[in-house]
Coordinates of C-alpha atoms in Angstrom, one line a residue:
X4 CA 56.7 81.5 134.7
X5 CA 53.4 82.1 133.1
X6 CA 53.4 83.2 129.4
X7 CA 50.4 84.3 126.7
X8 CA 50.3 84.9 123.1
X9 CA 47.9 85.8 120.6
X10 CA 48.2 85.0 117.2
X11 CA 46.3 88.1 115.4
X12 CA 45.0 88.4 112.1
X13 CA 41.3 88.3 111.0
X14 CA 38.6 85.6 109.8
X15 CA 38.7 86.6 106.2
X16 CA 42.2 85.6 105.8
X17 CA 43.6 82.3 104.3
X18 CA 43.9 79.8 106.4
X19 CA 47.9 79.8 106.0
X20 CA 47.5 82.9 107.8
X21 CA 46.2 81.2 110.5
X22 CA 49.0 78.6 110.6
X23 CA 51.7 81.4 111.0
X24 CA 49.4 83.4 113.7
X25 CA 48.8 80.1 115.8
X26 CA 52.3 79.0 115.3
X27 CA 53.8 81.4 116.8
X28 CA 52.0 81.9 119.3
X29 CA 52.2 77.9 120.3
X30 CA 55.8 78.2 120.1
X31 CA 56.1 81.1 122.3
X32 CA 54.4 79.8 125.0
X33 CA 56.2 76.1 124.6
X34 CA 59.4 77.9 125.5
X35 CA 57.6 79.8 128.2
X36 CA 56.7 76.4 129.7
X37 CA 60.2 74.8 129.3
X38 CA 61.7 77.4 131.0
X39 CA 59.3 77.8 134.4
X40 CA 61.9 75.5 135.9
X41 CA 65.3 77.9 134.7
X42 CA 66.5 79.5 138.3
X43 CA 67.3 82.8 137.8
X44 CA 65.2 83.9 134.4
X45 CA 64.0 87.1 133.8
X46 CA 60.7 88.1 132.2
X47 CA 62.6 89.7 129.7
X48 CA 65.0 86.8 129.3
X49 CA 62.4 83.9 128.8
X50 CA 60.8 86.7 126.5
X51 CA 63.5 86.7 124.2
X52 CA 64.0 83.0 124.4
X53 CA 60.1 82.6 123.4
X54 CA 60.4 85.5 120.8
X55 CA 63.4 83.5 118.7
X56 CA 61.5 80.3 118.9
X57 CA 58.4 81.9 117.8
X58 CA 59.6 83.8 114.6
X59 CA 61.7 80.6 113.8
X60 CA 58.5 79.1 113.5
X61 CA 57.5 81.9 111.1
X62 CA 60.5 81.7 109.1
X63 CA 59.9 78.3 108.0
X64 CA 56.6 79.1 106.9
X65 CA 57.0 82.4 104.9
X66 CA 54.1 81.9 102.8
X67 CA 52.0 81.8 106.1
X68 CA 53.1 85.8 106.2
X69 CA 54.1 88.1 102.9
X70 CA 52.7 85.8 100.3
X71 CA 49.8 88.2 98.9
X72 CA 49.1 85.1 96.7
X73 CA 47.7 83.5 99.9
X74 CA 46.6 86.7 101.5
X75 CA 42.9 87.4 100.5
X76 CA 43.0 91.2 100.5
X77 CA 40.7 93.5 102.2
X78 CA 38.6 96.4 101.0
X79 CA 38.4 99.4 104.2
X80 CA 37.6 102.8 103.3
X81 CA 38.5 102.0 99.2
X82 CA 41.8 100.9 99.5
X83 CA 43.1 97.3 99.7
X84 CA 44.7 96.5 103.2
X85 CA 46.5 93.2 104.3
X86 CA 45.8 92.4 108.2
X87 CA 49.7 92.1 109.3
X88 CA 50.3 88.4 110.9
X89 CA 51.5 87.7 114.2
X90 CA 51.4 87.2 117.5
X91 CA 51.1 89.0 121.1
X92 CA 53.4 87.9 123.6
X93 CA 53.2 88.7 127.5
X94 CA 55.5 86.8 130.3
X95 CA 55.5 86.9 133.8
X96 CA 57.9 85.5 135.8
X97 CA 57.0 85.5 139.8
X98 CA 59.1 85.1 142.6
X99 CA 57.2 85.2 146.2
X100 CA 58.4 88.2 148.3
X101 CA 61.2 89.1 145.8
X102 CA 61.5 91.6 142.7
X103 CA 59.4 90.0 139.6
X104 CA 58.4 90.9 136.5
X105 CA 55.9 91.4 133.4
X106 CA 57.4 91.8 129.9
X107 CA 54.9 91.9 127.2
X108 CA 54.6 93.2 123.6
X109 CA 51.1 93.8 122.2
X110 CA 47.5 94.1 124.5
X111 CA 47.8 90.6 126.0
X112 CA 48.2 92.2 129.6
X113 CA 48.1 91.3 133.3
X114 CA 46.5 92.0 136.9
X115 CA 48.0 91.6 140.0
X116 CA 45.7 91.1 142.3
X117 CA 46.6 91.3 146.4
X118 CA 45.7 88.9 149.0
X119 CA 43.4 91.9 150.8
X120 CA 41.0 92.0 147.0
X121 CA 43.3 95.5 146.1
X122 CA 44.9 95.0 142.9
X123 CA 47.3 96.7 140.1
X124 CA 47.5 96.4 136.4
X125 CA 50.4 94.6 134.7
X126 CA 50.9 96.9 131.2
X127 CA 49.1 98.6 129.2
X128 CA 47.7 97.8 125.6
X129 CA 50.4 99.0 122.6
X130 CA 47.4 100.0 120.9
X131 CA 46.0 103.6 119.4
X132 CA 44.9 104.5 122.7
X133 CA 48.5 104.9 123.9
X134 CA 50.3 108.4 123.4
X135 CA 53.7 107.2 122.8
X136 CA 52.5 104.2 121.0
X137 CA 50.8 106.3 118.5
X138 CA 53.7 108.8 118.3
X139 CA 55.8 106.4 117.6
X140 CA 54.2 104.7 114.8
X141 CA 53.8 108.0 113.3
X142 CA 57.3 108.4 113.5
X143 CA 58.0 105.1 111.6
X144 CA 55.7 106.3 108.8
X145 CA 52.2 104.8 109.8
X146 CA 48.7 106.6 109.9
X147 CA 46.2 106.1 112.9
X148 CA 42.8 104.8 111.4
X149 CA 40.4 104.8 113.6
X150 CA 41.5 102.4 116.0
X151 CA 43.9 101.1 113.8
X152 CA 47.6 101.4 112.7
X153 CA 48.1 101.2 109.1
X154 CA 51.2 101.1 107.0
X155 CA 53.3 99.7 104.1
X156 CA 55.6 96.9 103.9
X157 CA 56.7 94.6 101.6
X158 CA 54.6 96.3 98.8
X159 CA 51.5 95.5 100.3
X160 CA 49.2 97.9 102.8
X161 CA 49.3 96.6 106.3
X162 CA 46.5 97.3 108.7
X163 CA 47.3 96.5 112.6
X164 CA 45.4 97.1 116.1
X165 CA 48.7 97.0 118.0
X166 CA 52.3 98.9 117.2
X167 CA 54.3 96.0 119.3
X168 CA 54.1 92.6 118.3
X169 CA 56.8 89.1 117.2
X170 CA 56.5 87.8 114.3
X171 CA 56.8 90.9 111.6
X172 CA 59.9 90.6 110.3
X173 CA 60.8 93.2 107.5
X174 CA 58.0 95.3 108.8
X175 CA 59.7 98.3 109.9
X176 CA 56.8 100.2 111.7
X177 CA 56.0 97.0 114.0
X178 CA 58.7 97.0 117.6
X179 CA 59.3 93.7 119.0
X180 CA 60.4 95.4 121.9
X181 CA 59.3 94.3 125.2
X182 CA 58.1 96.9 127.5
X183 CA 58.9 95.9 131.2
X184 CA 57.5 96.5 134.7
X185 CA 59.0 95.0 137.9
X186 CA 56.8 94.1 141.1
X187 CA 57.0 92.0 144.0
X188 CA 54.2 89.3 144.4
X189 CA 53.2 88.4 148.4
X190 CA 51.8 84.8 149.3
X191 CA 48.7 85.2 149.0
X192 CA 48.8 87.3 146.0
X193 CA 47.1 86.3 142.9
X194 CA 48.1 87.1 138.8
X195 CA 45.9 86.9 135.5
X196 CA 47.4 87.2 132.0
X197 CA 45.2 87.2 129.8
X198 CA 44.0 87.9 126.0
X199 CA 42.2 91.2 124.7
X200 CA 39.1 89.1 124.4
X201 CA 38.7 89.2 128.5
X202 CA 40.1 92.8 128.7
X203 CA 37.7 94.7 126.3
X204 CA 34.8 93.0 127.9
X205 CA 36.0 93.1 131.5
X206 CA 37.0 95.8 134.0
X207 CA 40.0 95.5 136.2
X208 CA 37.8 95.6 139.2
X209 CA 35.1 93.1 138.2
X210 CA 38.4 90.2 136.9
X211 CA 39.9 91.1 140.3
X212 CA 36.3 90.5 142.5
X213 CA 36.1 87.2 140.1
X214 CA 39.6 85.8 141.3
X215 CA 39.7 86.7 144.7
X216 CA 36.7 84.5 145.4
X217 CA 37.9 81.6 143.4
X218 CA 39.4 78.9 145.5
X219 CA 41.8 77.1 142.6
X220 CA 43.1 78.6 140.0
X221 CA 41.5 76.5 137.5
X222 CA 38.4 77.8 138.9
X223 CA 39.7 81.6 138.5
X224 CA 40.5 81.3 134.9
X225 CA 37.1 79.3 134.5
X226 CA 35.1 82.2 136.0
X227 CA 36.8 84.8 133.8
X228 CA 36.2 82.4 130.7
X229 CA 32.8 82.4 131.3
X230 CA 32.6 86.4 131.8
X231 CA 34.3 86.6 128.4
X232 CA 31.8 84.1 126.6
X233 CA 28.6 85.5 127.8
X234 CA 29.6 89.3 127.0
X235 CA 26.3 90.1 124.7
X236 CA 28.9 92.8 123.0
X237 CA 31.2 91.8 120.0
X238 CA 33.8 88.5 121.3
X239 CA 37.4 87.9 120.5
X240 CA 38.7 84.6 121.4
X241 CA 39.9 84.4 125.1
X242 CA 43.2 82.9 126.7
X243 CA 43.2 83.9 130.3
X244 CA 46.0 82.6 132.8
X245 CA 46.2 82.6 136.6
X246 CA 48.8 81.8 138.9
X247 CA 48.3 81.8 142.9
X248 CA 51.1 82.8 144.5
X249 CA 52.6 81.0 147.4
X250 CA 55.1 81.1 150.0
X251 CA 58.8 81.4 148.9

């Protein structure tokens, strides 16, 4: 089982924000790790598991999201938006030569990449760029800003890069719905999850080249680190995973 989560907000909120973002996703991912062991989990199984634990975390932390006494509010376009609070959650559960699979909400998404340097994407971003994402959140009463979702809940104006996410209770626009694909990983085969701060500054094909040649996968997630920090366009903070797959 590999599992990432991004907590999402922005660096003019209150630091409570940041406690709710980064403690979700840090309880996400501590599920994630308790269950690699569980025989027989689904993706969408440990997702769940990590999903409960992570808006538990929330729960007992309300201020951290709806307070609007803690929020400092933004000004885009002449009217005041709150960045929603959250996380991103994508886990992959692999099982050499047999049916696997990637269930992620949000743009934290995956690469599998094939032991002859060929490789496939794991998802696709829940983002504006998405058709049925978009329609969707239209549907639920948002507007598409730019490259944006924005919306009302709990009184205040909400302003989103991503229609899936955990963490937003009472916001009815937001799905914590997992989408799911299934795929069967060879030996030999390699996986990266990782962040949208790799992603929007790295192709498919160049992450693929990058982990193909690494001999460790410590190594491979170092290599796509480094890619990520030295971008000269705008960075987001990176989490990138990497799991080698070996023989059943």
């Amino acid at each position: 089982v590999i599992a990432v989560a991004d907590g999402h907000g922005s660096i003019k909120l209150a630091d409570g924000v940041f406690v709710g973002a980064r403690e979700c996703a840090d309880a996400a991912c501590s599920v994630a790790t308790r269950m690699a062991s569980s025989p027989g989990a689904s993706s969408s199984q440990v997702f769940a598991s990590c999903q409960a634990a992570a808006e538990a975390q929330l729960r007992a932390h309300p201020h951290t999201m709806e307070d609007d006494g803690v929020l400092r509010v933004l000004s885009h376009g002449g009217r005041p938006t709150v960045p929603a609070c959250g996380a991103t959650l994508s886990v992959a559960v692999l099982r050499p030569g047999r049916p696997s699979s990637f269930a992620w909400v949000g743009d934290s998404v995956g690469l599998l990449v094939r032991a002859d340097g060929s490789h496939l994407p794991l998802g696709h971003p829940h983002s504006v760029s998405d058709p049925s994402e978009r329609a969707r959140m239209r549907a639920a009463g948002a507007r598409v800003d730019g490259k944006y979702f924005e919306y009302r809940a709990h009184g205040s104006a909400m302003r989103i890069a991503i229609g899936r996410s955990i963490g937003h209770v009472g916001h009815s626009c937001i799905d914590s719905t997992p989408s799911v694909v299934t795929f069967v990983p060879q030996p030999g085969d390699r996986v990266v999850v990782a962040t949208d701060g790799l992603w929007d500054v790295c192709t498919r094909s160049r992450a693929a080249a990058l982990v193909s040649s690494a001999p460790t996968e410590a190594q491979a997630c170092e290599s796509l680190m480094a890619l990520s920090r030295s971008s000269p366009s705008p960075r987001d903070n990176s989490t990138v995973v990497c799991a080698f797959v070996d023989s059943p």
